[in-house]
JSON list of C-alpha atoms in Angstrom, two decimals:
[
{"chain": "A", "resi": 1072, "resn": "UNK", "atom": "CA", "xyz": [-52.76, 243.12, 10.62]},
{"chain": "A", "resi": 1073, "resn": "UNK", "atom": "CA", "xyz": [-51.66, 240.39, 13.44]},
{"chain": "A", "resi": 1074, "resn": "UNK", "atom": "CA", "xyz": [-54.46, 238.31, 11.98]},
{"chain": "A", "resi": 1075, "resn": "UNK", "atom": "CA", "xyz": [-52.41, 238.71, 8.55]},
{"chain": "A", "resi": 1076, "resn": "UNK", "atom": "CA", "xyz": [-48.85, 238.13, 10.10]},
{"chain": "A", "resi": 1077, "resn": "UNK", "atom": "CA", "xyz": [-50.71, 234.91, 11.97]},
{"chain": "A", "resi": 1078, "resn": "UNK", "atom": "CA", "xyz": [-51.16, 233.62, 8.64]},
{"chain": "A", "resi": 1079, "resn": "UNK", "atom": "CA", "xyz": [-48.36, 234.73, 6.84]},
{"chain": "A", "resi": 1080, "resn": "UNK", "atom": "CA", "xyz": [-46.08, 232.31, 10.13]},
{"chain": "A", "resi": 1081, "resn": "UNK", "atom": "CA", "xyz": [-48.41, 230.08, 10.11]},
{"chain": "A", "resi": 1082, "resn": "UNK", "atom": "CA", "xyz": [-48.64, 229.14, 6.37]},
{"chain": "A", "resi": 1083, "resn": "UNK", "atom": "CA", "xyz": [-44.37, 229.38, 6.45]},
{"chain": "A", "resi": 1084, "resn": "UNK", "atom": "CA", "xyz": [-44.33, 227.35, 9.48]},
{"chain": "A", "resi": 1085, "resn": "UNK", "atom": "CA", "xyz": [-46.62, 224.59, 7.60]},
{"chain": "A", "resi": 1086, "resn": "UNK", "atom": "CA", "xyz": [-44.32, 225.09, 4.34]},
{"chain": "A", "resi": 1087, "resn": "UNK", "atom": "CA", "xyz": [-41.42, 224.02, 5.88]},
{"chain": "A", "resi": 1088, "resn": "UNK", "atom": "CA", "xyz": [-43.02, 221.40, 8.24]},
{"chain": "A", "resi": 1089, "resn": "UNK", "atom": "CA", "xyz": [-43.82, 219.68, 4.99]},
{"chain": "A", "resi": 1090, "resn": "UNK", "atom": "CA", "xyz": [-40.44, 220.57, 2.95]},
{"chain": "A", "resi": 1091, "resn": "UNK", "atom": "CA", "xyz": [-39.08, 219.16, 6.67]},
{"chain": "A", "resi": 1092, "resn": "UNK", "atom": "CA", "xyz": [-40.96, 215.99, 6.22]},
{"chain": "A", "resi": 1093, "resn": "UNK", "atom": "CA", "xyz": [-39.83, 215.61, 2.51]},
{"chain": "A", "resi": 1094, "resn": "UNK", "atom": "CA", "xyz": [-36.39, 215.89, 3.20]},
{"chain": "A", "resi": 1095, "resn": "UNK", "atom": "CA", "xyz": [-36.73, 213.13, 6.28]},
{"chain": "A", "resi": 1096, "resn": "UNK", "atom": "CA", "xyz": [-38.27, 211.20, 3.37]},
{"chain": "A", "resi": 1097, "resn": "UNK", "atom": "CA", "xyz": [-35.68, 211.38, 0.98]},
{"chain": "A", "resi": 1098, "resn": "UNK", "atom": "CA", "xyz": [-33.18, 210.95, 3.57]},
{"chain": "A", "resi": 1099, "resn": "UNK", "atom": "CA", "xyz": [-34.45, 207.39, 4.80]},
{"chain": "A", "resi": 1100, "resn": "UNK", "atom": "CA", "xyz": [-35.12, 206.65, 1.32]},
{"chain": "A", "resi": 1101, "resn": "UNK", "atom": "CA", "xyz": [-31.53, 207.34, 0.21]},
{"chain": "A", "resi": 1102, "resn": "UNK", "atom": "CA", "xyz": [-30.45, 205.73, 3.60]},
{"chain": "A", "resi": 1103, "resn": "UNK", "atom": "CA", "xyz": [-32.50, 202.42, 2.14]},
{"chain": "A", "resi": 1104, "resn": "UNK", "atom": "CA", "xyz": [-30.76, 202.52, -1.08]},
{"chain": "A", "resi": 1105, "resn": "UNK", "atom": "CA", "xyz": [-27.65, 202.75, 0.78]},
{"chain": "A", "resi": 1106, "resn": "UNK", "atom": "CA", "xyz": [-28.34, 199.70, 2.70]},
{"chain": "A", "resi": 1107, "resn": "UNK", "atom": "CA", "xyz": [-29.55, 198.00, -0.53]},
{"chain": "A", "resi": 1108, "resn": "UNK", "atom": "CA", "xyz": [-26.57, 198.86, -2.40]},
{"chain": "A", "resi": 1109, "resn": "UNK", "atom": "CA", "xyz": [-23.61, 198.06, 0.16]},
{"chain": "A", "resi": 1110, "resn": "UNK", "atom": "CA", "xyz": [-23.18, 194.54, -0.93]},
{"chain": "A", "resi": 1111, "resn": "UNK", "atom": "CA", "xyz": [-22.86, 195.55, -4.45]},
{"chain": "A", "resi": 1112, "resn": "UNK", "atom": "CA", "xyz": [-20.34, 198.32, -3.61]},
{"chain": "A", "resi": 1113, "resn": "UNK", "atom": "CA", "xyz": [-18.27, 195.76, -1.80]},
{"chain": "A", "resi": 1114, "resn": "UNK", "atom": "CA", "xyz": [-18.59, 193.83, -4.50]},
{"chain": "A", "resi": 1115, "resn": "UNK", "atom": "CA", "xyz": [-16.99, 196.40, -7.17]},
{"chain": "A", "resi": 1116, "resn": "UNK", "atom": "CA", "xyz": [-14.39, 197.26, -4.49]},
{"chain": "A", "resi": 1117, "resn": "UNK", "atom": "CA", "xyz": [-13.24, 193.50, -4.18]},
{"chain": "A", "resi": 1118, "resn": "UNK", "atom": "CA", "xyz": [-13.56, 192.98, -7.58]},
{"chain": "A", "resi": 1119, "resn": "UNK", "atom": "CA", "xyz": [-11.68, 196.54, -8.24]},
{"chain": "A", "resi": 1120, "resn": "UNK", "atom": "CA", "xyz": [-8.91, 194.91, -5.88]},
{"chain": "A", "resi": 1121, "resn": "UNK", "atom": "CA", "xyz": [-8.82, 191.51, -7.49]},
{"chain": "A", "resi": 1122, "resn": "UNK", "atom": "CA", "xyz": [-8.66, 193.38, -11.18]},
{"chain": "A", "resi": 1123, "resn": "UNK", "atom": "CA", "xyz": [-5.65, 195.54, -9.61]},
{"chain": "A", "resi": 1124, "resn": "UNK", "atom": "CA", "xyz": [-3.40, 192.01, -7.99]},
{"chain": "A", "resi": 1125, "resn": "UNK", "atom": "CA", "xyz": [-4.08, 190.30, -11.57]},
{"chain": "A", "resi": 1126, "resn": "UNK", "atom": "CA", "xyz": [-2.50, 193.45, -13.21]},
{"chain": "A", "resi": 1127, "resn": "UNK", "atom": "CA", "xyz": [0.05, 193.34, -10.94]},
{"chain": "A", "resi": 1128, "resn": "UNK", "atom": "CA", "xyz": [1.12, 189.72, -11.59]},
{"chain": "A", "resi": 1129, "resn": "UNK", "atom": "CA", "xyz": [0.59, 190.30, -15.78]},
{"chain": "A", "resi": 1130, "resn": "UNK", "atom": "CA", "xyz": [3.15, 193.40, -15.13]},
{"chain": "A", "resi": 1131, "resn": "UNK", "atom": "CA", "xyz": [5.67, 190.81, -13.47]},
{"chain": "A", "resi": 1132, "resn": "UNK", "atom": "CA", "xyz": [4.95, 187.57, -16.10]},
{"chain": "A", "resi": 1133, "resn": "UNK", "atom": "CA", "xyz": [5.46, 190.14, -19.15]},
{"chain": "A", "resi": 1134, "resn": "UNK", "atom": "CA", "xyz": [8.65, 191.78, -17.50]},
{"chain": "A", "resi": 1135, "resn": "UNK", "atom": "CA", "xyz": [10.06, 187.64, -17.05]},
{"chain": "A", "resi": 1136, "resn": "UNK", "atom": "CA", "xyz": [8.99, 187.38, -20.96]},
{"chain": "A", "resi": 1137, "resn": "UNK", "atom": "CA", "xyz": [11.10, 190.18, -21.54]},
{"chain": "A", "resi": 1138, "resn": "UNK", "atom": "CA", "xyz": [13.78, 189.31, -20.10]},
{"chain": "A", "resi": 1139, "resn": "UNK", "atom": "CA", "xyz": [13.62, 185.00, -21.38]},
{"chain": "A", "resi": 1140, "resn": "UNK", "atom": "CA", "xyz": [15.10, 185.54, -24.44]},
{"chain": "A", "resi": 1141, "resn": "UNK", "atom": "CA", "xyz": [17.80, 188.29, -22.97]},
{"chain": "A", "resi": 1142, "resn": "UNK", "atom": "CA", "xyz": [18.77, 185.99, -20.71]},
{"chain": "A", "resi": 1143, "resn": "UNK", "atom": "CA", "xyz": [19.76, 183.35, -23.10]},
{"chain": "A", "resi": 1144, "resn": "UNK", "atom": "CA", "xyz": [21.53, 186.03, -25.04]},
{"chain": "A", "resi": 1145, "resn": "UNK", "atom": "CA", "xyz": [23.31, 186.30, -22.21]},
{"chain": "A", "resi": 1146, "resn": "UNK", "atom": "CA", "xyz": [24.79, 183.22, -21.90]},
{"chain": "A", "resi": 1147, "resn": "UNK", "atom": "CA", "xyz": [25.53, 182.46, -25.30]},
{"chain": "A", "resi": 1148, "resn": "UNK", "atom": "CA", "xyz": [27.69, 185.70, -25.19]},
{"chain": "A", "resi": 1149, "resn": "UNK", "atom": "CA", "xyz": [29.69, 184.21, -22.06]},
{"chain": "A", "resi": 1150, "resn": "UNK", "atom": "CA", "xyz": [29.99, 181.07, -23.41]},
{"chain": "A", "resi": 1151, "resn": "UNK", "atom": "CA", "xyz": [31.58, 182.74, -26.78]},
{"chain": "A", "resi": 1152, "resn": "UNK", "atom": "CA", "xyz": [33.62, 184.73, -24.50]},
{"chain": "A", "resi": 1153, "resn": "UNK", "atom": "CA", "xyz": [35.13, 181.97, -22.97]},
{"chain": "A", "resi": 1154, "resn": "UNK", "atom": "CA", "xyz": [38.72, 180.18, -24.08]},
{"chain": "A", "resi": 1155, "resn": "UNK", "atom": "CA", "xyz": [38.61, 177.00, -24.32]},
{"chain": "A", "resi": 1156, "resn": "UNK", "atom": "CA", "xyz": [40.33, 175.05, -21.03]},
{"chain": "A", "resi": 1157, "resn": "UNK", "atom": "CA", "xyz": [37.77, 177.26, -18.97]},
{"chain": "A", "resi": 1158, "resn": "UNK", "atom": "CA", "xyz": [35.05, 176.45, -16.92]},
{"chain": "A", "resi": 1159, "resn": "UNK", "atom": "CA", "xyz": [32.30, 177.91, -14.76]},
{"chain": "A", "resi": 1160, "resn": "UNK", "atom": "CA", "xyz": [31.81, 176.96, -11.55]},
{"chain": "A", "resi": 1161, "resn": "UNK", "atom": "CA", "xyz": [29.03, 179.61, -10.63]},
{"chain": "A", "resi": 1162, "resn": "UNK", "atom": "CA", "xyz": [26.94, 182.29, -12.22]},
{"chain": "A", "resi": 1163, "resn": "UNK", "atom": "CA", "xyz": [24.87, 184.73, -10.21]},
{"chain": "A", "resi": 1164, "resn": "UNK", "atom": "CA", "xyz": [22.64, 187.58, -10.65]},
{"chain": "A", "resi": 1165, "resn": "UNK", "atom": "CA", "xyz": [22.80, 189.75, -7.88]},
{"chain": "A", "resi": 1166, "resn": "UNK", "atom": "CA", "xyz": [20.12, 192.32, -9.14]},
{"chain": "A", "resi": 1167, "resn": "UNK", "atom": "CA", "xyz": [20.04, 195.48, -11.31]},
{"chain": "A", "resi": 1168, "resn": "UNK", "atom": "CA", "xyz": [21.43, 193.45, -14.09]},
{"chain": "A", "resi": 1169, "resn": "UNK", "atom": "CA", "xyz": [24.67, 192.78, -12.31]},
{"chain": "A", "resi": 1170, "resn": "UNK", "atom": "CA", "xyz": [26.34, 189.57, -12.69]},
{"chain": "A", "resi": 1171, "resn": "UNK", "atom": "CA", "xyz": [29.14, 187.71, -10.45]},
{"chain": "A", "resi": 1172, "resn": "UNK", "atom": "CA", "xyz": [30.43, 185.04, -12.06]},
{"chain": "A", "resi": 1173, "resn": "UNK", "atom": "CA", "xyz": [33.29, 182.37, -10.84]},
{"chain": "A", "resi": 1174, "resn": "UNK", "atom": "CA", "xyz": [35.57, 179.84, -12.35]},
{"chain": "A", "resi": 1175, "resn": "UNK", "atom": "CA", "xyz": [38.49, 177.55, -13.04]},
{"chain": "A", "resi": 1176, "resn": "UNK", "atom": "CA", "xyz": [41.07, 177.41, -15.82]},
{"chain": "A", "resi": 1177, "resn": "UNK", "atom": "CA", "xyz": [44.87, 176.39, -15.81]},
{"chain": "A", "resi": 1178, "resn": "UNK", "atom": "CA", "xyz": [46.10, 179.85, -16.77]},
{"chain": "A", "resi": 1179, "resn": "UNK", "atom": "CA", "xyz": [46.15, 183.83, -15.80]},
{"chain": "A", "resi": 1180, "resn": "UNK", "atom": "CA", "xyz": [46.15, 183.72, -19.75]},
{"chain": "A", "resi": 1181, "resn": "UNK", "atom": "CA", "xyz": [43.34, 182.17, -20.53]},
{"chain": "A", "resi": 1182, "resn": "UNK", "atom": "CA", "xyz": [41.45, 184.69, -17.25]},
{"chain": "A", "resi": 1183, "resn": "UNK", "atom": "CA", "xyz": [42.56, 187.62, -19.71]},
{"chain": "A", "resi": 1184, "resn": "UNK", "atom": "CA", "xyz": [41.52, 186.41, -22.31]},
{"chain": "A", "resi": 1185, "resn": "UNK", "atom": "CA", "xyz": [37.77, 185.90, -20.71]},
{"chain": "A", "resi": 1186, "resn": "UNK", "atom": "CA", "xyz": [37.87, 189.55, -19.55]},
{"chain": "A", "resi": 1187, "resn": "UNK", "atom": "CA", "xyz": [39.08, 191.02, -22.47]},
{"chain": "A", "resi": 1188, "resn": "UNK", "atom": "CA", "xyz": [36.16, 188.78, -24.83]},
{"chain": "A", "resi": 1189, "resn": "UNK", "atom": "CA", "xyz": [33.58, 189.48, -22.24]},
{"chain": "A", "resi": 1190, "resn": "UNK", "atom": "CA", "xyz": [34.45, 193.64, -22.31]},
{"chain": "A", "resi": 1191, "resn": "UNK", "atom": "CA", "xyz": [33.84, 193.55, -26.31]},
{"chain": "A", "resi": 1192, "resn": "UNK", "atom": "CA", "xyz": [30.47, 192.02, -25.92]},
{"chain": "A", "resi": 1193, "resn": "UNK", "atom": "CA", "xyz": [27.65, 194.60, -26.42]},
{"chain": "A", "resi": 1194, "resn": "UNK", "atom": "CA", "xyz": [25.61, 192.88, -23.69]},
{"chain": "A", "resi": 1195, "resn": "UNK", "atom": "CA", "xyz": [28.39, 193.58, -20.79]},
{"chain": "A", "resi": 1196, "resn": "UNK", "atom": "CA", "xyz": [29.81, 196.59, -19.28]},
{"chain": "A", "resi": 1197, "resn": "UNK", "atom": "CA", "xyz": [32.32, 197.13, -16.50]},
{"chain": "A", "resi": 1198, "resn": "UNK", "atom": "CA", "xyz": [33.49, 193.92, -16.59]},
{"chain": "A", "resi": 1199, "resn": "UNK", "atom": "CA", "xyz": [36.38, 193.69, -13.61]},
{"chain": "A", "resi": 1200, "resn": "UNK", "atom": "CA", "xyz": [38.16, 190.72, -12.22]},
{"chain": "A", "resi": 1201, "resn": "UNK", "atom": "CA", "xyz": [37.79, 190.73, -8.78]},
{"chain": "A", "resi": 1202, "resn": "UNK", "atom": "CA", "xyz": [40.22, 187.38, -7.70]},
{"chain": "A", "resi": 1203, "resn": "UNK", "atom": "CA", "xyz": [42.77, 185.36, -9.83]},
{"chain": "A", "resi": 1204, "resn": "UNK", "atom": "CA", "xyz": [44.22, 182.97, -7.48]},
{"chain": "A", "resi": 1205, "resn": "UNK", "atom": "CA", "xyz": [46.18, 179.83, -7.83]},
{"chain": "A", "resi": 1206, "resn": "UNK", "atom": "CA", "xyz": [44.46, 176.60, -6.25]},
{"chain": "A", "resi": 1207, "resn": "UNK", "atom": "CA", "xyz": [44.78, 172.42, -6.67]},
{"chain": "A", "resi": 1208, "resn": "UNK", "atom": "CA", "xyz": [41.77, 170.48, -8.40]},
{"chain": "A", "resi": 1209, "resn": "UNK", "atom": "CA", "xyz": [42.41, 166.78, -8.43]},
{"chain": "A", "resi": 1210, "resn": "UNK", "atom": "CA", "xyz": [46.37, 167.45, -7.46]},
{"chain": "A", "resi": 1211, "resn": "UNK", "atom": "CA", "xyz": [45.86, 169.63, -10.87]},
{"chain": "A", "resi": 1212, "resn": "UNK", "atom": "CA", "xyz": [47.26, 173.30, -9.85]},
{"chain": "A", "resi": 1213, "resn": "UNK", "atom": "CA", "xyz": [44.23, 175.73, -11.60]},
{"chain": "A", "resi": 1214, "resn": "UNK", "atom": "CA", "xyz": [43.66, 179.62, -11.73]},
{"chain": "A", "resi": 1215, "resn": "UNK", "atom": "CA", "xyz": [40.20, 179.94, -9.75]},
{"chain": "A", "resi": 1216, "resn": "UNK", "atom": "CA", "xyz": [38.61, 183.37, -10.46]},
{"chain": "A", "resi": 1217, "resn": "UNK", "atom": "CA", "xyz": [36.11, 185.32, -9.68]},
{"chain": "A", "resi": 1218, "resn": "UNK", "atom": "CA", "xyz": [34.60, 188.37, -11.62]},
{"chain": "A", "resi": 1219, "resn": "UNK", "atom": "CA", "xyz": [31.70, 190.98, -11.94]},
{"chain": "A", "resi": 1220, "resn": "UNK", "atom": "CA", "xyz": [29.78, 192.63, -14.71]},
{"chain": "A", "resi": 1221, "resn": "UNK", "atom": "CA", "xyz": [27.00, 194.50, -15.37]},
{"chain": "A", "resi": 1222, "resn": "UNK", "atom": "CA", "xyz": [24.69, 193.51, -18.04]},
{"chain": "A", "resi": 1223, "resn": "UNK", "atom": "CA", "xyz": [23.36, 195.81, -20.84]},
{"chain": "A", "resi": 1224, "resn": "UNK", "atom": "CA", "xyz": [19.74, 195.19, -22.34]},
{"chain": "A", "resi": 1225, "resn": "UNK", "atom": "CA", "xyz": [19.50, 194.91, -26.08]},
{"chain": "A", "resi": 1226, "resn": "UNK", "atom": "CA", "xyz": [15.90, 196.25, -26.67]},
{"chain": "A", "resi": 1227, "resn": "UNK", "atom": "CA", "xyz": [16.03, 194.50, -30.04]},
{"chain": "A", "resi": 1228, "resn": "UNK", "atom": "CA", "xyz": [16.75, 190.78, -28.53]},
{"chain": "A", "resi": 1229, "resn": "UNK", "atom": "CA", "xyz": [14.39, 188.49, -30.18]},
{"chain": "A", "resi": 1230, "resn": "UNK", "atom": "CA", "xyz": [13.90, 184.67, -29.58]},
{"chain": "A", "resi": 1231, "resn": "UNK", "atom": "CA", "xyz": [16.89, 183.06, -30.14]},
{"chain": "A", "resi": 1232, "resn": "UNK", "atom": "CA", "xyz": [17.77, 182.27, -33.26]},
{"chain": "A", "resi": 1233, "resn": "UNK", "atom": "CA", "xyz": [21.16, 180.87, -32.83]}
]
């Protein structure tokens, strides 16, 4: 009977000596391919990176492409807006489609009459004057102004057609 358990450890001990031996195998194997395959990974990982900054800069040229044509519709609708005797002196965007915009003209009239064109546009909202004040240009006395608006989008602006 110990001569039969003898066996019986012995054979399991030489089982998993071997299954031992296999696995330390497969692991340096694995460990190999690891090694082999690390400049490759880096590889798809750089290239994975590079793929992601392209996307990135696409996302940014096709939001400017967007917004070409918008902007032009833009300022054809402030130049209709605008009396004639007026001029712009500066036109800014601060971000978030908000506008500042500052002039001259020889009239408070003619400043109304800007505000009141540019709040029936479709392409401007909250349109408020923010300074009317009187001021010499060339010993010329002039209304200088200064305004704000916000700028709607027109999903259906196309390249302008006039």
């Amino acid at each position: 009977l110990v001569a039969v358990v003898v066996v019986v450890i012995a054979s399991a001990h030489f089982y998993q000596a071997q299954k031992i031996d296999a696995l330390k195998t497969t692991i340096a194997e694995e460990e190999a391919e690891t090694r082999r395959l690390a400049p490759e990974i880096a590889k798809i990982k750089r290239l994975n990176q590079q793929r992601q900054d392209l996307n990135e800069r696409l996302d940014v040229i096709t939001e400017l492409d967007r917004d070409r044509y918008f902007r032009v519709h833009l300022m054809d609708e402030i130049n209709r807006s605008m009396p004639d005797h007026m001029w712009l002196t500066k036109l800014e965007d601060r971000g978030g489609n908000r506008y500042s915009i500052e002039g001259v003209t020889f009239s408070n009239f003619l400043v109304s009459d800007f505000m009141q064109n540019l709040g029936r546009s479709p392409y401007f909202t909250s349109v408020n004057l923010l300074v009317a004040e009187k001021g010499i240009i060339h010993e010329v006395q002039v209304v200088k102004f200064s305004a704000e608006t916000v700028a709607v989008w027109q999903p259906e602006v196309t390249p302008y057609g006039g």
